[in-house]
PDB file of C-alpha atoms in Angstrom:
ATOM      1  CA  UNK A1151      12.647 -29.273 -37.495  1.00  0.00           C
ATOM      2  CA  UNK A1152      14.887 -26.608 -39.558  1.00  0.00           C
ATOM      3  CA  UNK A1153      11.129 -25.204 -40.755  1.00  0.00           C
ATOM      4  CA  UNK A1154       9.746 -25.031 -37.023  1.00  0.00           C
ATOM      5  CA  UNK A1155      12.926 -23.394 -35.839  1.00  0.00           C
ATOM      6  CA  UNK A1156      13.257 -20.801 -38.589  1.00  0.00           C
ATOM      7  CA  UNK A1157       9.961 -19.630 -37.903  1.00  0.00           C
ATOM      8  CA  UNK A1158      10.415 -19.341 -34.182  1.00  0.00           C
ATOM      9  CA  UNK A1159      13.340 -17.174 -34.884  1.00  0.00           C
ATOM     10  CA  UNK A1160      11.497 -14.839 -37.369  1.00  0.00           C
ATOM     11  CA  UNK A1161       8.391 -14.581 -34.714  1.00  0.00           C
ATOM     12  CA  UNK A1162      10.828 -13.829 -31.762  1.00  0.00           C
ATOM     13  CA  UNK A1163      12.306 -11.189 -34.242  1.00  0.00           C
ATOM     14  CA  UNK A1164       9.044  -9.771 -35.175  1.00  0.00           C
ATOM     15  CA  UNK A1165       8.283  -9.619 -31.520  1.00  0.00           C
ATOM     16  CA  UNK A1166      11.089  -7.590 -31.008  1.00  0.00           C
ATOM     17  CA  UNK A1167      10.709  -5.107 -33.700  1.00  0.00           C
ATOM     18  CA  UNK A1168       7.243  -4.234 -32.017  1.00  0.00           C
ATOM     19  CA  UNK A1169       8.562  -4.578 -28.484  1.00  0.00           C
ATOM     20  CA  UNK A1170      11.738  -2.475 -28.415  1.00  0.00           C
ATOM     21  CA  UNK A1171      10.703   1.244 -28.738  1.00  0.00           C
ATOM     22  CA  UNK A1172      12.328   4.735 -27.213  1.00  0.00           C
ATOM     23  CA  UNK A1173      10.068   6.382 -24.748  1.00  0.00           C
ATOM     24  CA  UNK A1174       7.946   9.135 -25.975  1.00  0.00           C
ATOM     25  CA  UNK A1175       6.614  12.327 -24.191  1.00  0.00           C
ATOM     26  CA  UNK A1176       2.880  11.790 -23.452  1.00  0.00           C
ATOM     27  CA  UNK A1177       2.990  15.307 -21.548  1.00  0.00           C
ATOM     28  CA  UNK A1178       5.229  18.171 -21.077  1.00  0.00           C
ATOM     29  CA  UNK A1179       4.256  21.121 -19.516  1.00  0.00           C
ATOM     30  CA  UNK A1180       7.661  22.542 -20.034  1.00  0.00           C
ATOM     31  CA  UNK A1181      11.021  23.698 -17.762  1.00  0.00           C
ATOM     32  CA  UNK A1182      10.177  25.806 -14.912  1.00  0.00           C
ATOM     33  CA  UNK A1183      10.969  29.945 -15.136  1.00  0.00           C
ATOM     34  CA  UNK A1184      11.402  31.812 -12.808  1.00  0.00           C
ATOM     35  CA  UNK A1185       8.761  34.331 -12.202  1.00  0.00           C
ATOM     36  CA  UNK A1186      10.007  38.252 -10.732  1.00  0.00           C
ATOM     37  CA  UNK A1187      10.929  37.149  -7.454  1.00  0.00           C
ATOM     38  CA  UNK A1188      12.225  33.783  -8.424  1.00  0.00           C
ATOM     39  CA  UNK A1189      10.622  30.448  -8.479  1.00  0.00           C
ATOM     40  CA  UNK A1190       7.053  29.846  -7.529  1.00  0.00           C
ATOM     41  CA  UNK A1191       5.007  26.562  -7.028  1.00  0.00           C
ATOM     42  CA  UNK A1192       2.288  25.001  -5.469  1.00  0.00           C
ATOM     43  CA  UNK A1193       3.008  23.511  -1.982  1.00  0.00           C
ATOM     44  CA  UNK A1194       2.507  19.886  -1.175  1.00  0.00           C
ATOM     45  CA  UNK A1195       1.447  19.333   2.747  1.00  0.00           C
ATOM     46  CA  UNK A1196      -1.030  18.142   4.876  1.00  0.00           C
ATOM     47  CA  UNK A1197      -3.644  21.022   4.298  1.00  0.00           C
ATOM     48  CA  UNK A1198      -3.215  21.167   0.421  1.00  0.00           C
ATOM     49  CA  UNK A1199      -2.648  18.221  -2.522  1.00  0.00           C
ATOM     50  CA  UNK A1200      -2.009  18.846  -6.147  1.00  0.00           C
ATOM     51  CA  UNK A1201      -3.195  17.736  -9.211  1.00  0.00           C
ATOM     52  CA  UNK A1202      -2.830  18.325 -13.251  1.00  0.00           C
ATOM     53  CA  UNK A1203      -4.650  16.082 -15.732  1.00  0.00           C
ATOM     54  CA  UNK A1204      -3.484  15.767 -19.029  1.00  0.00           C
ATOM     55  CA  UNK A1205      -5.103  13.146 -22.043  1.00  0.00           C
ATOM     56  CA  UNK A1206      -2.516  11.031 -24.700  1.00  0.00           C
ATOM     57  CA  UNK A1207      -3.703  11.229 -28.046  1.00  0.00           C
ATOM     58  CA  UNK A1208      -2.635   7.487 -28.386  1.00  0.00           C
ATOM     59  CA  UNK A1209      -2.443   4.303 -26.633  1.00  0.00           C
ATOM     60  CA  UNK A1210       0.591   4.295 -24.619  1.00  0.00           C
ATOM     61  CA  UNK A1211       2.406   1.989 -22.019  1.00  0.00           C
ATOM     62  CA  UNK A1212       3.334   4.139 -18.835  1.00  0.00           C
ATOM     63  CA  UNK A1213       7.307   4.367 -18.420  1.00  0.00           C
ATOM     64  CA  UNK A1214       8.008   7.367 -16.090  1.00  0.00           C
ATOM     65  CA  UNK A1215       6.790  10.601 -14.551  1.00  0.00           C
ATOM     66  CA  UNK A1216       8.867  13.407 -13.620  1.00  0.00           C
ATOM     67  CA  UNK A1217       8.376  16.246 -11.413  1.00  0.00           C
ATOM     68  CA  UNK A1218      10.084  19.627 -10.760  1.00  0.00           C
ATOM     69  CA  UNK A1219      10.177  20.044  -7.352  1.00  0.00           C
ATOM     70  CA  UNK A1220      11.721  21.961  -4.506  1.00  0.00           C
ATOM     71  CA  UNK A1221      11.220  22.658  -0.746  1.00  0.00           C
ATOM     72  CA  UNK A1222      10.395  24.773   1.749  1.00  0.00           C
ATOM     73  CA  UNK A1223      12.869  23.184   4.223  1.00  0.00           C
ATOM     74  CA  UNK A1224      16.274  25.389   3.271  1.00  0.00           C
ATOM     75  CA  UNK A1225      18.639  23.062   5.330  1.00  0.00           C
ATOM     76  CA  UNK A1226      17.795  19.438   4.772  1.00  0.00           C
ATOM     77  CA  UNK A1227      16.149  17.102   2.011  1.00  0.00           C
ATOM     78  CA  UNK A1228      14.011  14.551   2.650  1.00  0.00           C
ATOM     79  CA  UNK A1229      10.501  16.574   2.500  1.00  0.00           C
ATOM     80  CA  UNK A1230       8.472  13.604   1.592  1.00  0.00           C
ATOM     81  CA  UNK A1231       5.352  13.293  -0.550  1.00  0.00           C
ATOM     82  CA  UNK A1232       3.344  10.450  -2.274  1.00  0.00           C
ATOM     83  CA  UNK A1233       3.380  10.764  -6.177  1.00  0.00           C
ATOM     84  CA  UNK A1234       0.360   9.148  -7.704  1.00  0.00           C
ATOM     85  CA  UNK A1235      -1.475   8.504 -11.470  1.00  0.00           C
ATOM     86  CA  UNK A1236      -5.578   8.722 -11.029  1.00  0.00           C
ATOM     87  CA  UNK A1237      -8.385   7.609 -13.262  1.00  0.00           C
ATOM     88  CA  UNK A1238     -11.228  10.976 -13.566  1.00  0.00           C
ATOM     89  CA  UNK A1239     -14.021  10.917 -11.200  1.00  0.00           C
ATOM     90  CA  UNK A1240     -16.516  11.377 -13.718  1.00  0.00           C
ATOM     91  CA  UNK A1241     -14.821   9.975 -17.255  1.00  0.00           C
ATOM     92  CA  UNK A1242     -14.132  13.530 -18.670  1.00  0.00           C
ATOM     93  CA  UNK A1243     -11.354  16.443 -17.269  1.00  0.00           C
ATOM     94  CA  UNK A1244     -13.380  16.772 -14.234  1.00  0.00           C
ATOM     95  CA  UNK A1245     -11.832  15.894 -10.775  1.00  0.00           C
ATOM     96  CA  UNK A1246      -9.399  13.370  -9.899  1.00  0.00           C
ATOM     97  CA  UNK A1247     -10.998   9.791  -8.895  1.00  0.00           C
ATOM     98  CA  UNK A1248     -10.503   7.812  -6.376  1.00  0.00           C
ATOM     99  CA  UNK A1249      -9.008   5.041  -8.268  1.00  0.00           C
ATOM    100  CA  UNK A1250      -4.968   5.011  -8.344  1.00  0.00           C
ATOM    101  CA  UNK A1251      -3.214   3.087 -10.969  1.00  0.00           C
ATOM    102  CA  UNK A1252      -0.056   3.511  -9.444  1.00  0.00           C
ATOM    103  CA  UNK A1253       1.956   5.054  -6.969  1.00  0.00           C
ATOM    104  CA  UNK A1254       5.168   6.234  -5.474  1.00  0.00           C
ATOM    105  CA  UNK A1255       6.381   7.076  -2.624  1.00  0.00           C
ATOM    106  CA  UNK A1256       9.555   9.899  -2.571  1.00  0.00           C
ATOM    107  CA  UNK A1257      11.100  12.341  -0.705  1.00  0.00           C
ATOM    108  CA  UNK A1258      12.772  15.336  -2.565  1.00  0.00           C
ATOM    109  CA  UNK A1259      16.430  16.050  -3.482  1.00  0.00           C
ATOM    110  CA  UNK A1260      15.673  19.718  -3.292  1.00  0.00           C
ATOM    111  CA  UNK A1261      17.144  21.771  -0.544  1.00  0.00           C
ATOM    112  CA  UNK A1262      15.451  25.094  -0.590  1.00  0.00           C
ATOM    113  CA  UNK A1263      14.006  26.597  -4.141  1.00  0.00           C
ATOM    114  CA  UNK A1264      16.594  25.172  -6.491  1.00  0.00           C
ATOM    115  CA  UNK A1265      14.460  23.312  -8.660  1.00  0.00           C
ATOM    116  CA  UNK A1266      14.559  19.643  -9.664  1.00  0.00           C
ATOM    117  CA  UNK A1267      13.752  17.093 -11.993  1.00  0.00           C
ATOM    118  CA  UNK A1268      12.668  14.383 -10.060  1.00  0.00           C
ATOM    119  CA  UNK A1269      11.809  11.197 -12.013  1.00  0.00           C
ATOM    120  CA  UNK A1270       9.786   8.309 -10.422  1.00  0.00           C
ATOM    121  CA  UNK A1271       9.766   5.199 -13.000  1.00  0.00           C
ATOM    122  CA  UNK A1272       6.858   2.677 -13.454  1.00  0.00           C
ATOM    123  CA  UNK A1273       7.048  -0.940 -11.994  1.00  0.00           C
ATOM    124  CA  UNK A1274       3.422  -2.052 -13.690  1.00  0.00           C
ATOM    125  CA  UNK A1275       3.444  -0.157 -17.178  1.00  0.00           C
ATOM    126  CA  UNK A1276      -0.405   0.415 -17.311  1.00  0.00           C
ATOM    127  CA  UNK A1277      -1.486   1.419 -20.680  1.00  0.00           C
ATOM    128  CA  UNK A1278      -2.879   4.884 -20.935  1.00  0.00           C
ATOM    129  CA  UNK A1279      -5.714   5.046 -23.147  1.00  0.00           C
ATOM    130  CA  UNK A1280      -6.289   7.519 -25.870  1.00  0.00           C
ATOM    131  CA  UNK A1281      -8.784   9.985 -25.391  1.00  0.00           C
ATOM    132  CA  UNK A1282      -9.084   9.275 -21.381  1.00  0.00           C
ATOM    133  CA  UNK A1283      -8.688  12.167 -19.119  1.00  0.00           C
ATOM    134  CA  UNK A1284      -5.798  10.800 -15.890  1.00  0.00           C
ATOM    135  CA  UNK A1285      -4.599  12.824 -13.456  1.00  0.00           C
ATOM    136  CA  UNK A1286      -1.262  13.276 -11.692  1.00  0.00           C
ATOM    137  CA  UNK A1287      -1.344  13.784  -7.963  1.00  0.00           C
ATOM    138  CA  UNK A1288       0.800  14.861  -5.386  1.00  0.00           C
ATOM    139  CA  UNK A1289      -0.053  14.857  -2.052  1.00  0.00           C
ATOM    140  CA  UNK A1290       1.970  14.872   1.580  1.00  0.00           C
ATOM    141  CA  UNK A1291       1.192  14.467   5.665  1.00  0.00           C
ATOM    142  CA  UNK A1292       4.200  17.028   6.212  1.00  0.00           C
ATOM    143  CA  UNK A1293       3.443  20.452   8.282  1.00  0.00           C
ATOM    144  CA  UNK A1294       3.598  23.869   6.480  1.00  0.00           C
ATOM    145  CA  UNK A1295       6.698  25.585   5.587  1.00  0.00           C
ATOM    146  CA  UNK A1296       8.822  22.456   5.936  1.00  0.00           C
ATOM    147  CA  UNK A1297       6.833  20.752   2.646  1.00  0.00           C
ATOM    148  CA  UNK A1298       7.646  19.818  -0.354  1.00  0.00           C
ATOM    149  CA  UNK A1299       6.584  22.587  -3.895  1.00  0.00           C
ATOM    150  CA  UNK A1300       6.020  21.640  -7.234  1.00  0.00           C
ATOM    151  CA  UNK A1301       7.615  24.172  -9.408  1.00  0.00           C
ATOM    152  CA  UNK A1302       5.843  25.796 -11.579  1.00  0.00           C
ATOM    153  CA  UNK A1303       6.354  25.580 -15.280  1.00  0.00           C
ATOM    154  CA  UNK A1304       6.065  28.044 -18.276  1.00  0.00           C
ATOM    155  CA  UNK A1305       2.872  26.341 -19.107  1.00  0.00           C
ATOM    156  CA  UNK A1306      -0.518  27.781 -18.755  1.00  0.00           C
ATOM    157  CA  UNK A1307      -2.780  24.950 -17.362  1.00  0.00           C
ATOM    158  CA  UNK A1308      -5.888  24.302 -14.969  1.00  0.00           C
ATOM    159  CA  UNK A1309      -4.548  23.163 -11.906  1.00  0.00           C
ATOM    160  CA  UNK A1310      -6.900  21.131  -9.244  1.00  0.00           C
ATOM    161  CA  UNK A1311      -5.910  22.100  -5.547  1.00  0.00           C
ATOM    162  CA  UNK A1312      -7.368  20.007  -2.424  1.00  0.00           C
ATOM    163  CA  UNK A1313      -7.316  22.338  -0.105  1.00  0.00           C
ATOM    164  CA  UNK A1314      -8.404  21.796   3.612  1.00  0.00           C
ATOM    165  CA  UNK A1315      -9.067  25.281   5.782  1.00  0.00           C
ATOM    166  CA  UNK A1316     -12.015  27.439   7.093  1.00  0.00           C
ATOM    167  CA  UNK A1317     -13.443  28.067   3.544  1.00  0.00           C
ATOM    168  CA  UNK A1318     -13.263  24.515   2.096  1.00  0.00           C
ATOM    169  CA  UNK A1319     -12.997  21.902   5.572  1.00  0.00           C
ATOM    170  CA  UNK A1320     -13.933  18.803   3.584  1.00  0.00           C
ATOM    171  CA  UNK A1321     -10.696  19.343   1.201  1.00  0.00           C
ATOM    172  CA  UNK A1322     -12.698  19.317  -1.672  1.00  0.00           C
ATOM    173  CA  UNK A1323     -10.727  19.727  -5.340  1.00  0.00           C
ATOM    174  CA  UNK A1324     -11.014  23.280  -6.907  1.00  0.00           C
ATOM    175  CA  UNK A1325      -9.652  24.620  -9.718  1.00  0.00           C
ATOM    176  CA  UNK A1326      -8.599  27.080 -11.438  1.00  0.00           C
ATOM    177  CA  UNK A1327      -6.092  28.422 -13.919  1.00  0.00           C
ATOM    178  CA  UNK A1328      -2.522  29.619 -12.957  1.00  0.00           C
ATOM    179  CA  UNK A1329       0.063  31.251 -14.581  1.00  0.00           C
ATOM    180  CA  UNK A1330       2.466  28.209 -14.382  1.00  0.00           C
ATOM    181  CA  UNK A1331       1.237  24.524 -14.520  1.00  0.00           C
ATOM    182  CA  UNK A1332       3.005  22.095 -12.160  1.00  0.00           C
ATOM    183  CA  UNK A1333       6.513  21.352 -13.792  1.00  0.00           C
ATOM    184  CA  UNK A1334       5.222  17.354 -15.374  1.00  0.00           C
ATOM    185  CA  UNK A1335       7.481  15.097 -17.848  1.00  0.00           C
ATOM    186  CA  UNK A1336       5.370  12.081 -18.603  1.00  0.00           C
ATOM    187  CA  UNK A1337       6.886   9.689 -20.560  1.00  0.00           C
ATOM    188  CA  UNK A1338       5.678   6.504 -22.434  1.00  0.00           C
ATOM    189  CA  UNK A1339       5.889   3.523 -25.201  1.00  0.00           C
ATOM    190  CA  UNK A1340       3.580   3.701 -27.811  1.00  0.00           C
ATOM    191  CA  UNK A1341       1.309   0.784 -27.882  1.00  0.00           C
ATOM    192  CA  UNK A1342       1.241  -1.349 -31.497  1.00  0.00           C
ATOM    193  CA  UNK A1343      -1.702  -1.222 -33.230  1.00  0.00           C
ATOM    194  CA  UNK A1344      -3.761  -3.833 -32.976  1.00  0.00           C
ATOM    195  CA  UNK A1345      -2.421  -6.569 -36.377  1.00  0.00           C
ATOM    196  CA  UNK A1346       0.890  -4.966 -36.535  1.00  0.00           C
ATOM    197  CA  UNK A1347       2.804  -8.098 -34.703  1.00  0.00           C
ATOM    198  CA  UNK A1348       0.689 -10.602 -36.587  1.00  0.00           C
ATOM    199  CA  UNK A1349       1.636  -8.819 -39.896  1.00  0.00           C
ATOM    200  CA  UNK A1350       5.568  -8.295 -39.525  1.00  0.00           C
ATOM    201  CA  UNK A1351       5.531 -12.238 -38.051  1.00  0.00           C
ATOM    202  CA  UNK A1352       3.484 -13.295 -41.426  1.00  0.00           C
ATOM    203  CA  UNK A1353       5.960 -11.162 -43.149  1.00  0.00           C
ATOM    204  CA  UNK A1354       8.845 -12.689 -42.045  1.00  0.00           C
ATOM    205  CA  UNK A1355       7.623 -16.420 -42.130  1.00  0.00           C
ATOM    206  CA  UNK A1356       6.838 -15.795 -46.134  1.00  0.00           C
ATOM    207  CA  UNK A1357      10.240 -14.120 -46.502  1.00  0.00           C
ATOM    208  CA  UNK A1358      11.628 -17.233 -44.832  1.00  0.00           C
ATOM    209  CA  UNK A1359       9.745 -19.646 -47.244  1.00  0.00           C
ATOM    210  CA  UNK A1360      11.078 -17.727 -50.452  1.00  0.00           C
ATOM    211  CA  UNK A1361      14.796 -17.787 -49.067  1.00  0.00           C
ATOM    212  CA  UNK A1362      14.143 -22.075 -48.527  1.00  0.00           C
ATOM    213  CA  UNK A1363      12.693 -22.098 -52.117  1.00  0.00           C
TER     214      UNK A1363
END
């Protein structure tokens, strides 16, 4: 009984030691600057969604996103958007796909174009593969000029736009390079690779018999 127990305990343990980890930063496209008339950005509204893809270099479980944001609307807050994470349309850094792995709605703490972080954490931890190409989206059913704009950052990135008017009336993504990537934080937990639990629990469990001996 004693022998069962023990090695429950170092198994739990071992289970611990690969489960508890601090978050990492998958992506950072670094802290908004302000450009020579202030802060810029990318507006979030009914004729125009936003999109930055960005690919981990290894496994990782999904623990937050954060976006700098502001608004457009310089007496309330409240400008609402939907914050989502996308697979690729086409399995490379092409366009974002249709398939969402998770979402969010929020509405923004910014008044006006004071910047802010604004952190949205995940409920279903998907793991984010290395090597694969997912896309951050923000998108919105609010009017012009009352909308929600991610801030740009100090990053040089390609940014995908969804743009709806005269030129483009299917809303088709386009891209292009700006001078500021949307303002993206996203954080993670590396995933274990695959015989590291089995190892420290085979570890422990001979460690256990030598201490009995």
């Amino acid at each position: 009984m004693k022998s069962t127990t023990a090695r429950t305990l170092v198994l739990a343990a071992a289970l611990g030691a690969c489960g508890v980890a601090q978050a990492d930063t998958i992506f950072d496209t670094g802290t908004p600057e302000p450009g020579f008339l202030g802060y810029y950005g990318f507006d979030v509204f009914v004729d125009q969604s936003v999109a930055i893809a960005f690919t981990p270099d290894q496994d990782y479980t999904l623990d937050s996103v954060g976006v700098w944001m502001m608004s457009n609307d310089f007496d309330n807050p409240g400008a609402p958007y939907t914050l989502s994470v996308r697979t690729d349309a086409a399995g490379g850094m092409t366009i974002p796909g249709d398939t969402v792995i998770e979402s969010w709605d929020v509405q923004t703490a910014a008044v006006g174009w004071t910047p802010i972080l604004e952190t949205v954490n995940s409920v279903l931890n998907p793991v984010l593969t290395a090597g694969t190409t997912y896309w951050i989206v923000a998108e919105s059913d609010s009017p012009a000029f009352v909308d929600a704009v991610w801030v740009a950052s100090s990053q040089d990135e390609p940014v995908w736009h969804s743009v709806q008017n005269a030129f483009n009336p299917d809303g088709a993504w386009i891209s292009g390079y700006t001078q500021g990537a949307p303002g993206l934080i996203v954080s993670g937990t590396v995933v274990p690779a695959p015989g590291a639990l089995a190892a420290l629990g085979m570890a422990g469990i001979v460690g256990t018999r030598r201490r009995r001996r």
